[in-house]
CSV table of C-alpha atoms and ligand atoms in Angstrom, one decimal:
chain,number,residue,atom,x,y,z
W,14,MET,CA,-40.2,-22.6,25.7
W,15,PRO,CA,-38.0,-23.6,22.6
W,16,GLY,CA,-39.4,-26.3,21.1
W,17,ILE,CA,-37.8,-27.3,17.5
W,18,VAL,CA,-39.6,-29.1,14.5
W,19,VAL,CA,-36.7,-30.8,11.9
W,20,ILE,CA,-38.7,-32.0,8.3
W,21,GLY,CA,-37.3,-32.8,5.2
W,22,THR,CA,-37.9,-30.8,2.3
W,23,GLN,CA,-37.7,-33.3,-0.2
W,24,TRP,CA,-38.5,-37.1,-0.9
W,25,GLY,CA,-36.7,-38.0,2.5
W,26,ASP,CA,-33.0,-39.2,2.8
W,27,GLU,CA,-32.2,-35.7,2.9
W,28,GLY,CA,-30.0,-36.3,6.5
W,29,LYS,CA,-31.7,-35.6,9.1
W,30,GLY,CA,-30.4,-37.8,12.1
W,31,LYS,CA,-27.6,-35.8,11.5
W,32,ILE,CA,-29.1,-32.9,11.5
W,33,ILE,CA,-31.5,-34.0,14.6
W,34,ASP,CA,-28.3,-36.3,16.4
W,35,TYR,CA,-26.7,-33.2,16.3
W,36,LEU,CA,-29.0,-30.1,17.5
W,37,SER,CA,-29.3,-33.5,20.6
W,38,LYS,CA,-26.5,-32.2,22.3
W,39,ASP,CA,-28.9,-29.7,23.6
W,40,ALA,CA,-32.4,-30.8,24.0
W,41,ASP,CA,-34.2,-32.6,26.5
W,42,ALA,CA,-36.4,-34.8,24.3
W,43,VAL,CA,-36.8,-36.0,21.4
W,44,VAL,CA,-40.3,-36.4,20.0
W,45,ARG,CA,-41.0,-38.8,16.5
W,46,PHE,CA,-44.8,-37.7,15.3
W,47,GLN,CA,-45.5,-39.9,11.9
W,48,GLY,CA,-44.6,-42.1,9.6
W,49,GLY,CA,-43.2,-45.5,11.4
W,50,ASN,CA,-40.7,-47.4,10.2
W,51,ASN,CA,-40.4,-46.9,6.6
W,52,ALA,CA,-38.1,-44.8,7.9
W,53,GLY,CA,-34.4,-45.4,9.1
W,54,HIS,CA,-31.8,-43.3,9.9
W,55,THR,CA,-28.3,-45.1,11.1
W,56,VAL,CA,-26.1,-43.4,13.9
W,57,VAL,CA,-22.2,-44.1,14.1
W,58,THR,CA,-20.4,-43.6,17.0
W,59,LYS,CA,-17.1,-45.2,18.2
W,60,GLU,CA,-18.4,-48.7,19.9
W,61,HIS,CA,-21.7,-50.2,17.6
W,62,LYS,CA,-23.6,-48.9,14.7
W,63,PHE,CA,-27.3,-48.3,14.6
W,64,GLN,CA,-30.0,-48.5,12.4
W,65,PHE,CA,-33.3,-47.0,14.4
W,66,HIS,CA,-37.0,-46.8,12.0
W,67,LEU,CA,-38.9,-46.2,14.6
W,68,ILE,CA,-37.2,-45.6,17.8
W,69,PRO,CA,-35.7,-41.5,18.2
W,70,SER,CA,-32.1,-40.3,17.4
W,71,GLY,CA,-32.3,-38.4,20.8
W,72,ILE,CA,-32.0,-42.7,22.6
W,73,LEU,CA,-27.9,-42.7,22.8
W,74,ASN,CA,-28.2,-39.7,25.3
W,75,PRO,CA,-29.9,-41.6,28.9
W,76,ASP,CA,-30.3,-37.9,29.8
W,77,ILE,CA,-33.0,-37.2,26.9
W,78,ILE,CA,-36.6,-38.7,26.7
W,79,ASN,CA,-37.3,-39.7,23.8
W,80,VAL,CA,-41.7,-40.5,22.9
W,81,ILE,CA,-43.0,-41.7,20.1
W,82,GLY,CA,-46.2,-39.8,19.5
W,83,ASN,CA,-49.8,-40.9,18.9
W,84,GLY,CA,-49.1,-39.8,15.2
W,85,VAL,CA,-46.2,-42.8,14.6
W,86,VAL,CA,-47.6,-46.1,13.0
W,87,ILE,CA,-45.7,-48.6,15.2
W,88,ASP,CA,-44.4,-52.0,14.1
W,89,LEU,CA,-44.4,-53.4,17.3
W,90,GLU,CA,-41.8,-56.5,16.2
W,91,GLU,CA,-39.3,-54.3,14.6
W,92,LEU,CA,-40.0,-51.7,18.2
W,93,VAL,CA,-39.1,-54.7,20.6
W,94,ASN,CA,-35.8,-55.5,18.2
W,95,GLU,CA,-35.0,-52.8,17.8
W,96,ILE,CA,-35.6,-52.1,22.2
W,97,ASP,CA,-33.0,-55.3,21.8
W,98,ASP,CA,-31.0,-54.8,20.2
W,99,LEU,CA,-30.2,-51.8,22.0
W,100,HIS,CA,-30.0,-53.5,25.3
W,101,SER,CA,-27.7,-56.1,23.8
W,102,LYS,CA,-25.6,-53.2,24.0
W,103,LYS,CA,-26.2,-52.3,26.9
W,104,ILE,CA,-27.5,-49.8,26.6
W,105,THR,CA,-31.4,-48.4,28.7
W,106,THR,CA,-34.6,-47.4,27.3
W,107,SER,CA,-36.3,-45.7,30.5
W,108,ASN,CA,-35.5,-42.9,28.6
W,109,LEU,CA,-37.8,-44.1,26.3
W,110,LYS,CA,-42.3,-43.4,26.4
W,111,ILE,CA,-44.5,-44.8,24.3
W,112,SER,CA,-48.1,-42.4,23.4
W,113,PRO,CA,-51.5,-44.9,24.6
W,114,ASN,CA,-53.0,-43.7,20.9
W,115,SER,CA,-50.2,-44.6,18.6
W,116,HIS,CA,-52.1,-47.0,16.3
W,117,LEU,CA,-50.1,-50.7,15.6
W,118,VAL,CA,-48.8,-51.8,12.3
W,119,MET,CA,-49.9,-55.4,12.3
W,120,PRO,CA,-49.1,-58.3,9.8
W,121,TYR,CA,-51.5,-58.3,7.9
W,122,HIS,CA,-51.0,-54.3,7.5
W,123,ARG,CA,-47.5,-56.0,5.7
W,124,ILE,CA,-49.1,-58.1,3.7
W,125,LEU,CA,-51.8,-56.1,2.4
W,126,ASP,CA,-49.1,-53.6,1.8
W,127,GLU,CA,-46.8,-56.0,-1.1
W,128,ALA,CA,-50.4,-57.9,-2.4
W,129,ARG,CA,-51.5,-54.0,-3.5
W,130,GLU,CA,-48.7,-53.4,-4.6
W,131,ASN,CA,-48.0,-56.3,-6.7
W,132,LEU,CA,-51.5,-56.2,-7.9
W,133,LEU,CA,-51.0,-52.6,-9.1
W,134,GLY,CA,-47.9,-53.7,-10.6
W,135,ASN,CA,-46.1,-50.7,-13.2
W,136,MET,CA,-48.3,-48.6,-11.7
W,137,LYS,CA,-47.3,-49.0,-8.1
W,138,ILE,CA,-46.1,-46.3,-5.6
W,139,GLY,CA,-43.4,-48.7,-4.6
W,140,THR,CA,-43.4,-48.3,-0.8
W,141,THR,CA,-41.5,-49.8,1.7
W,142,LYS,CA,-43.8,-52.8,2.5
W,143,ARG,CA,-43.7,-52.7,5.8
W,144,GLY,CA,-47.1,-51.7,5.9
W,145,ILE,CA,-47.6,-47.9,6.5
W,146,GLY,CA,-50.3,-46.5,3.9
W,147,PRO,CA,-52.9,-50.0,5.3
W,148,SER,CA,-52.2,-49.4,9.2
W,149,TYR,CA,-53.3,-44.9,7.9
W,150,SER,CA,-55.7,-46.8,6.3
W,151,ASP,CA,-57.1,-48.2,9.0
W,152,LYS,CA,-57.0,-45.3,11.6
W,153,ALA,CA,-59.1,-43.2,9.6
W,154,SER,CA,-61.7,-45.7,8.8
W,155,ARG,CA,-62.1,-46.6,12.6
W,156,SER,CA,-60.5,-50.1,12.8
W,157,GLY,CA,-57.1,-49.6,12.9
W,158,ILE,CA,-55.8,-50.9,17.9
W,159,ARG,CA,-53.9,-48.9,18.7
W,160,MET,CA,-51.6,-49.1,21.3
W,161,GLN,CA,-53.6,-49.0,24.1
W,162,ASP,CA,-55.6,-51.7,23.4
W,163,LEU,CA,-52.5,-53.7,23.6
W,164,LEU,CA,-53.0,-53.3,27.1
W,165,ASN,CA,-55.8,-55.1,28.5
W,166,VAL,CA,-56.2,-58.2,26.8
W,167,LYS,CA,-59.8,-58.4,26.7
W,168,ILE,CA,-60.1,-55.4,24.4
W,169,PHE,CA,-57.8,-56.1,22.1
W,170,LYS,CA,-59.5,-59.8,21.5
W,171,LYS,CA,-62.4,-58.8,20.5
W,172,LYS,CA,-60.7,-55.4,18.4
W,173,LEU,CA,-58.5,-58.5,17.2
W,174,GLU,CA,-61.3,-60.8,16.2
W,175,PHE,CA,-63.6,-58.5,14.4
W,176,VAL,CA,-60.0,-56.9,12.4
W,177,LEU,CA,-59.0,-60.4,11.3
W,178,LYS,CA,-62.5,-61.4,9.8
W,179,GLU,CA,-62.3,-58.8,7.5
W,180,LYS,CA,-58.5,-58.9,6.3
W,181,ASN,CA,-58.8,-62.5,5.8
W,182,ALA,CA,-61.9,-62.5,3.5
W,183,ILE,CA,-59.8,-59.5,1.8
W,184,LEU,CA,-56.1,-61.8,1.6
W,185,THR,CA,-58.3,-65.1,0.5
W,186,LYS,CA,-60.9,-63.8,-1.8
W,187,ILE,CA,-59.7,-61.4,-3.6
W,188,TYR,CA,-55.9,-61.5,-2.9
W,189,ASN,CA,-55.9,-65.1,-2.9
W,190,LEU,CA,-53.3,-65.5,-0.3
W,191,PRO,CA,-53.9,-67.6,2.9
W,192,PRO,CA,-55.6,-66.0,6.4
W,193,LEU,CA,-53.5,-65.3,9.3
W,194,ASP,CA,-54.9,-67.3,12.6
W,195,PHE,CA,-56.4,-65.8,15.3
W,196,ASN,CA,-54.8,-67.5,17.9
W,197,ASP,CA,-51.0,-67.4,16.5
W,198,MET,CA,-51.3,-63.5,16.8
W,199,LEU,CA,-53.1,-63.3,20.1
W,200,GLU,CA,-50.0,-65.1,21.4
W,201,LYS,CA,-47.5,-63.4,19.7
W,202,PHE,CA,-49.2,-60.2,20.0
W,203,LYS,CA,-49.8,-61.1,23.9
W,204,TYR,CA,-45.3,-61.6,24.5
W,205,LEU,CA,-44.6,-58.7,23.2
W,206,SER,CA,-47.2,-56.0,24.6
W,207,LYS,CA,-45.6,-57.1,27.9
W,208,LYS,CA,-41.7,-56.2,26.4
W,209,ILE,CA,-43.8,-52.7,26.0
W,210,GLY,CA,-46.0,-51.0,28.8
W,211,ASP,CA,-44.1,-50.7,30.5
W,212,TYR,CA,-42.6,-47.5,27.6
W,213,VAL,CA,-47.0,-46.7,27.9
W,214,LEU,CA,-47.8,-43.1,28.7
W,215,ASP,CA,-49.9,-39.8,28.6
W,216,THR,CA,-46.9,-39.0,26.2
W,217,SER,CA,-48.8,-35.3,25.4
W,218,LYS,CA,-48.8,-34.8,28.6
W,219,LEU,CA,-45.5,-35.2,29.2
W,220,ILE,CA,-44.3,-33.0,26.2
W,221,ASN,CA,-46.4,-30.0,26.8
W,222,ASP,CA,-45.0,-30.5,31.5
W,223,ALA,CA,-41.4,-30.1,29.9
W,224,LEU,CA,-42.3,-27.1,27.4
W,225,ASP,CA,-43.5,-25.4,30.7
W,226,GLU,CA,-40.1,-25.7,31.8
W,227,GLY,CA,-38.4,-24.1,29.7
W,228,LYS,CA,-37.2,-27.5,28.3
W,229,LYS,CA,-35.6,-28.0,25.0
W,230,VAL,CA,-38.0,-30.4,22.4
W,231,ILE,CA,-37.0,-31.3,18.8
W,232,PHE,CA,-39.4,-32.6,16.9
W,233,GLU,CA,-37.8,-35.3,14.0
W,234,GLY,CA,-40.3,-35.0,11.0
W,235,ALA,CA,-39.9,-38.3,9.0
W,236,GLN,CA,-39.6,-39.1,5.2
W,237,GLY,CA,-40.0,-35.5,3.3
W,238,THR,CA,-42.3,-32.7,1.8
W,239,PHE,CA,-42.5,-34.5,-1.0
W,240,LEU,CA,-44.3,-37.8,0.8
W,241,ASP,CA,-46.6,-35.7,2.8
W,242,ILE,CA,-50.3,-37.3,1.8
W,243,ASP,CA,-51.7,-33.9,1.4
W,244,TYR,CA,-49.0,-31.8,-0.3
W,245,GLY,CA,-46.1,-34.5,-1.7
W,246,THR,CA,-46.7,-35.4,-5.3
W,247,TYR,CA,-50.0,-38.2,-4.2
W,248,PRO,CA,-50.2,-41.1,-5.2
W,249,PHE,CA,-46.6,-41.3,-4.8
W,250,VAL,CA,-46.6,-39.9,-1.2
W,251,THR,CA,-46.3,-42.5,2.3
W,252,SER,CA,-49.9,-42.3,4.0
W,253,SER,CA,-49.2,-39.6,6.7
W,254,SER,CA,-48.6,-35.4,7.3
W,255,THR,CA,-44.5,-35.1,6.5
W,256,VAL,CA,-44.7,-30.9,6.7
W,257,ALA,CA,-44.6,-29.3,10.1
W,258,ALA,CA,-48.0,-28.6,11.2
W,259,SER,CA,-47.4,-31.7,11.5
W,260,ALA,CA,-45.7,-32.7,14.9
W,261,CYS,CA,-48.3,-30.8,16.3
W,262,ILE,CA,-51.4,-33.0,15.6
W,263,GLY,CA,-47.9,-35.9,16.0
W,264,SER,CA,-47.4,-34.9,19.1
W,265,GLY,CA,-50.4,-33.5,21.6
W,266,ILE,CA,-49.9,-29.4,21.0
W,267,GLY,CA,-50.0,-26.3,19.7
W,268,PRO,CA,-48.8,-24.6,16.7
W,269,THR,CA,-47.6,-21.9,19.1
W,270,ARG,CA,-45.6,-24.0,20.8
W,271,ILE,CA,-43.0,-24.5,17.9
W,272,ASP,CA,-40.4,-21.4,18.1
W,273,LYS,CA,-38.0,-22.8,14.7
W,274,ILE,CA,-38.2,-25.2,12.1
W,275,ILE,CA,-35.3,-26.5,10.5
W,276,GLY,CA,-36.0,-27.5,6.9
W,277,VAL,CA,-33.8,-30.7,5.5
W,278,THR,CA,-32.3,-30.5,2.4
W,279,LYS,CA,-29.9,-32.3,-0.2
W,280,ALA,CA,-26.9,-30.2,-1.9
W,281,TYR,CA,-29.0,-32.5,-5.0
W,282,THR,CA,-32.4,-34.5,-4.6
W,283,THR,CA,-33.1,-38.1,-4.0
W,284,ARG,CA,-36.1,-39.7,-4.1
W,285,VAL,CA,-36.6,-43.7,-3.7
W,286,GLY,CA,-39.1,-45.6,-5.8
W,287,GLN,CA,-41.8,-44.2,-8.4
W,288,GLY,CA,-43.5,-41.0,-9.2
W,289,PRO,CA,-42.0,-37.6,-10.7
W,290,LEU,CA,-39.1,-35.8,-10.1
W,291,PRO,CA,-38.1,-33.4,-13.0
W,292,THR,CA,-34.2,-33.4,-11.9
W,293,GLU,CA,-33.4,-36.6,-12.1
W,294,ILE,CA,-29.2,-37.8,-13.8
W,295,LYS,CA,-29.6,-40.5,-16.0
W,296,GLY,CA,-27.0,-42.4,-17.2
W,297,LYS,CA,-23.1,-42.5,-15.8
W,298,LEU,CA,-23.3,-38.8,-14.0
W,299,GLY,CA,-26.5,-40.1,-11.9
W,300,THR,CA,-24.2,-43.5,-11.1
W,301,MET,CA,-20.9,-41.2,-9.8
W,302,LEU,CA,-23.6,-39.2,-7.8
W,303,ARG,CA,-25.5,-41.7,-6.6
W,304,GLU,CA,-22.2,-44.2,-5.0
W,305,LYS,CA,-20.5,-40.9,-4.1
W,306,GLY,CA,-23.5,-40.0,-1.8
W,307,SER,CA,-23.6,-43.8,-0.7
W,308,GLU,CA,-27.4,-43.3,-2.0
W,309,TYR,CA,-29.2,-46.5,-1.4
W,310,GLY,CA,-32.2,-46.7,1.2
W,311,ALA,CA,-31.3,-47.3,4.8
W,312,THR,CA,-34.5,-49.5,4.9
W,313,THR,CA,-34.9,-51.5,1.9
W,314,GLY,CA,-31.6,-51.2,0.5
W,315,ARG,CA,-33.3,-49.8,-3.3
W,316,PRO,CA,-31.2,-47.3,-4.2
W,317,ARG,CA,-32.4,-43.8,-4.7
W,318,ARG,CA,-32.5,-41.6,-7.6
W,319,CYS,CA,-30.2,-39.1,-7.8
W,320,GLY,CA,-30.8,-35.7,-9.6
W,321,TRP,CA,-29.8,-31.8,-9.9
W,322,LEU,CA,-30.8,-29.8,-6.5
W,323,ASP,CA,-34.3,-28.2,-6.9
W,324,THR,CA,-35.2,-24.7,-5.6
W,325,VAL,CA,-38.6,-25.0,-7.1
W,326,LEU,CA,-39.2,-27.4,-4.5
W,327,LEU,CA,-37.2,-25.6,-2.1
W,328,LYS,CA,-39.2,-23.0,-2.3
W,329,TYR,CA,-42.8,-24.5,-2.3
W,330,ALA,CA,-41.5,-26.8,1.5
W,331,SER,CA,-40.3,-23.3,2.5
W,332,ARG,CA,-43.7,-22.3,3.0
W,333,ILE,CA,-46.0,-25.2,3.1
W,334,ASN,CA,-44.0,-25.9,6.2
W,335,SER,CA,-42.9,-22.1,7.0
W,336,ILE,CA,-38.7,-23.1,7.0
W,337,THR,CA,-37.0,-20.7,9.7
W,338,PHE,CA,-33.6,-21.9,8.1
W,339,LEU,CA,-32.4,-24.7,5.7
W,340,ALA,CA,-29.7,-27.2,7.0
W,341,LEU,CA,-28.0,-28.5,3.6
W,342,THR,CA,-26.1,-31.4,3.6
W,343,LYS,CA,-23.3,-33.4,2.0
W,344,LEU,CA,-22.0,-30.5,0.0
W,345,ASP,CA,-18.9,-32.2,0.2
W,346,VAL,CA,-20.7,-35.3,-2.3
W,347,LEU,CA,-20.2,-32.0,-4.6
W,348,SER,CA,-17.1,-31.8,-5.1
W,349,PHE,CA,-16.0,-34.3,-7.6
W,350,LEU,CA,-18.2,-32.6,-9.9
W,351,ASN,CA,-16.4,-29.6,-12.6
W,352,SER,CA,-20.1,-28.1,-12.6
W,353,ILE,CA,-22.9,-28.2,-11.2
W,354,LYS,CA,-26.5,-27.4,-12.0
W,355,ILE,CA,-29.5,-25.5,-9.7
W,356,CYS,CA,-32.8,-26.1,-11.1
W,357,ASN,CA,-34.9,-22.6,-10.4
W,358,SER,CA,-37.8,-23.5,-13.1
W,359,TYR,CA,-39.8,-25.2,-15.1
W,360,SER,CA,-40.9,-25.3,-18.7
W,361,TYR,CA,-44.1,-27.1,-20.3
W,362,ASN,CA,-45.7,-26.5,-23.2
W,363,ASP,CA,-44.3,-23.3,-23.9
W,364,ASN,CA,-45.4,-22.5,-20.2
W,365,TYR,CA,-42.4,-21.3,-17.8
W,366,TYR,CA,-43.3,-22.1,-14.2
W,367,LYS,CA,-41.0,-20.3,-11.3
W,368,GLU,CA,-43.8,-21.9,-8.6
W,369,LEU,CA,-45.0,-25.6,-8.5
W,370,PRO,CA,-47.6,-25.8,-10.7
W,371,TYR,CA,-50.3,-27.5,-8.3
W,372,ASN,CA,-51.6,-30.2,-11.7
W,373,GLN,CA,-50.0,-32.9,-10.9
W,374,ASN,CA,-49.8,-34.0,-15.0
W,375,ILE,CA,-48.2,-31.5,-15.4
W,376,PHE,CA,-45.5,-31.5,-12.9
W,377,SER,CA,-44.9,-34.8,-13.6
W,378,GLU,CA,-44.4,-33.3,-17.5
W,379,VAL,CA,-42.1,-30.5,-17.2
W,380,SER,CA,-38.6,-29.9,-18.4
W,381,PRO,CA,-36.0,-28.4,-16.3
W,382,LEU,CA,-34.7,-24.8,-17.2
W,383,TYR,CA,-30.8,-25.4,-15.1
W,384,LYS,CA,-28.7,-22.3,-13.7
W,385,LYS,CA,-25.0,-23.8,-14.8
W,386,PHE,CA,-22.4,-23.5,-11.5
W,387,SER,CA,-18.5,-23.9,-11.8
W,388,GLY,CA,-17.3,-27.2,-8.8
W,389,TRP,CA,-15.1,-25.9,-6.3
W,390,GLU,CA,-13.3,-29.9,-7.4
W,391,GLU,CA,-11.3,-29.9,-3.9
W,392,GLU,CA,-12.4,-32.0,-0.4
W,393,ILE,CA,-14.0,-30.1,1.9
W,394,SER,CA,-15.0,-32.4,4.3
W,395,GLU,CA,-12.4,-31.3,6.8
W,396,VAL,CA,-13.9,-27.5,6.5
W,397,ARG,CA,-15.5,-26.0,9.4
W,398,ASN,CA,-16.5,-22.1,8.8
W,399,PHE,CA,-18.2,-21.0,6.1
W,400,ASN,CA,-15.5,-18.6,5.1
W,401,ASP,CA,-12.6,-20.8,4.5
W,402,LEU,CA,-14.8,-22.9,1.4
W,403,PRO,CA,-14.1,-22.3,-1.6
W,404,LYS,CA,-15.7,-19.5,-3.5
W,405,GLU,CA,-17.7,-22.0,-5.8
W,406,ALA,CA,-19.2,-23.3,-3.6
W,407,LYS,CA,-19.9,-19.8,-1.1
W,408,LYS,CA,-21.8,-19.6,-4.7
W,409,TYR,CA,-24.2,-22.1,-5.0
W,410,ILE,CA,-24.7,-21.6,-1.3
W,411,ARG,CA,-25.5,-17.9,-1.2
W,412,ARG,CA,-27.9,-18.2,-4.4
W,413,ILE,CA,-29.3,-21.3,-3.2
W,414,GLU,CA,-30.4,-18.5,-0.3
W,415,ASP,CA,-31.7,-16.3,-3.3
W,416,GLU,CA,-34.0,-18.4,-4.7
W,417,VAL,CA,-35.7,-19.7,-1.9
W,418,LYS,CA,-35.7,-16.5,0.2
W,419,VAL,CA,-34.9,-18.5,3.2
W,420,PRO,CA,-31.3,-18.8,5.3
W,421,ILE,CA,-28.4,-21.7,5.2
W,422,ARG,CA,-27.4,-21.8,9.1
W,423,LEU,CA,-25.9,-25.4,8.9
W,424,VAL,CA,-24.2,-26.9,6.1
W,425,SER,CA,-23.2,-30.5,6.8
W,426,VAL,CA,-19.3,-30.9,4.5
W,427,GLY,CA,-19.6,-34.6,5.9
W,428,PRO,CA,-20.3,-37.9,8.0
W,429,GLU,CA,-19.5,-37.4,11.3
W,430,ARG,CA,-21.4,-35.3,14.0
W,431,ASP,CA,-18.7,-32.6,13.7
W,432,GLN,CA,-18.9,-32.1,9.9
W,433,MET,CA,-20.5,-29.0,10.4
W,434,ILE,CA,-20.4,-25.1,9.5
W,435,LYS,CA,-22.6,-23.3,11.4
W,436,PHE,CA,-23.0,-20.1,11.3
W,437,GLU,CA,-24.5,-19.3,15.0
W,438,GLU,CA,-23.3,-20.1,18.5
W,439,SER,CA,-26.4,-22.1,19.4
W,440,ILE,CA,-30.0,-22.6,16.9
W,441,TRP,CA,-32.2,-22.9,19.9
V,516,IMP,P1,-45.0,-45.8,2.4
V,516,IMP,O1,-43.9,-44.8,3.3
V,516,IMP,O2,-44.1,-47.3,2.7
V,516,IMP,O3,-45.8,-46.2,2.0
V,516,IMP,O4,-43.4,-45.7,1.4
V,516,IMP,C1,-44.2,-44.9,0.6
V,516,IMP,C2,-43.2,-43.8,-0.5
V,516,IMP,O5,-42.1,-42.9,-0.1
V,516,IMP,C3,-42.6,-44.5,-1.5
V,516,IMP,O6,-42.1,-44.4,-2.2
V,516,IMP,C4,-41.2,-44.6,-0.4
V,516,IMP,O7,-39.4,-45.2,-1.2
V,516,IMP,C5,-41.2,-44.0,0.0
V,516,IMP,N1,-40.3,-43.8,1.3
V,516,IMP,C6,-41.5,-43.9,3.3
V,516,IMP,N2,-40.2,-43.7,3.6
V,516,IMP,C7,-38.6,-43.2,3.3
V,516,IMP,C8,-37.7,-43.1,3.6
V,516,IMP,O8,-37.8,-42.6,4.8
V,516,IMP,N3,-37.3,-42.3,2.8
V,516,IMP,C9,-37.3,-42.0,1.4
V,516,IMP,N4,-38.9,-42.4,1.4
V,516,IMP,C10,-39.5,-43.2,1.8
């Protein structure tokens, strides 16, 4: 019953999509378990370029079951757009399954997300403005609308009537915005629900049955450990649990169903939005790294802040997620540098930290302490074996393993599917 969880060890955008795509060659199912269309990844095939925000990465393979689990919040318009886009390219979505317990991101969630960010001014989180926080807030406060509510117009109508009254009061009285029209929204969702109803079934049972039958299931994390609502750099986080344990809650399986946890880490660090990033590189070098790595958000197009690899963070991510092994991505991006740094500790007020300080105020102020390495300054995108890497690149990889005490088993050296160095034939 192999269940593998793939999560991000940084602030998202680690290249999880590529690792999942690589693993899904041999998979029977791919399950999204948290987040919403704040996530985004690009899949490039010979014929097309796809941007997925909600649909799991295995969708292009008709033999793979793709599940949107109960932990995901779904913007129905976005999902229908993604489905329509696939159909227009003659790709079936009959292999897509949606949990009836997943919550909806409603139009008022998007508006409230943006309004709140505007109100916060320079205290803003820097959200993707996709309504993610307001949707999870409603879930927790028990006023959310779920996918299963859509399947019964009477129930949907009743819930919407109640919620919209409250939301319109907030929109008009607090944010000075126009109210939303109940009938318009009802009609729109009646239309959308017709397009989506057939995909809804008991996904928890489906996944557990698949595992019972010995099928291979990938649990696909979105965002990364430091955007986790509990373990990330709160309040500069997303509103869901992004860590490995969330795979269970967000898809309806027990913890013993998971065999391996793969932590995906970029060979350097990036972050979109506000919040601390101790190893951030400012100035020309930071800009060069952003350009070399094409570090612009797949969802919002915002430029990502770039910094050196931080193994204090990686050690923490390894602990919180019980990572089995790491997949290192975008190593090739560093090839232009003649010297490279790894941060392995921090200092603050004459104190020295080898572990992440739990006090966020301290973490926001720490100075990173670095180990410096010579760069390799040669192309590595054609390398497929660890032994063929330049000695400086090998040293860089080994040092990360030594610092984090977790092996690296996959190294990605380019965006294409085959640009991968693997350390064993199959990681299943
Ligand atoms: P939200 O998830 O839209 O509420 O945004 C909260 C924070 O998470 C912001 O800093 C976003 O930039 C960040 N964020 C959300 N989703 C992603 C992602 O998929 N990649 C990187 N950052 C993300």
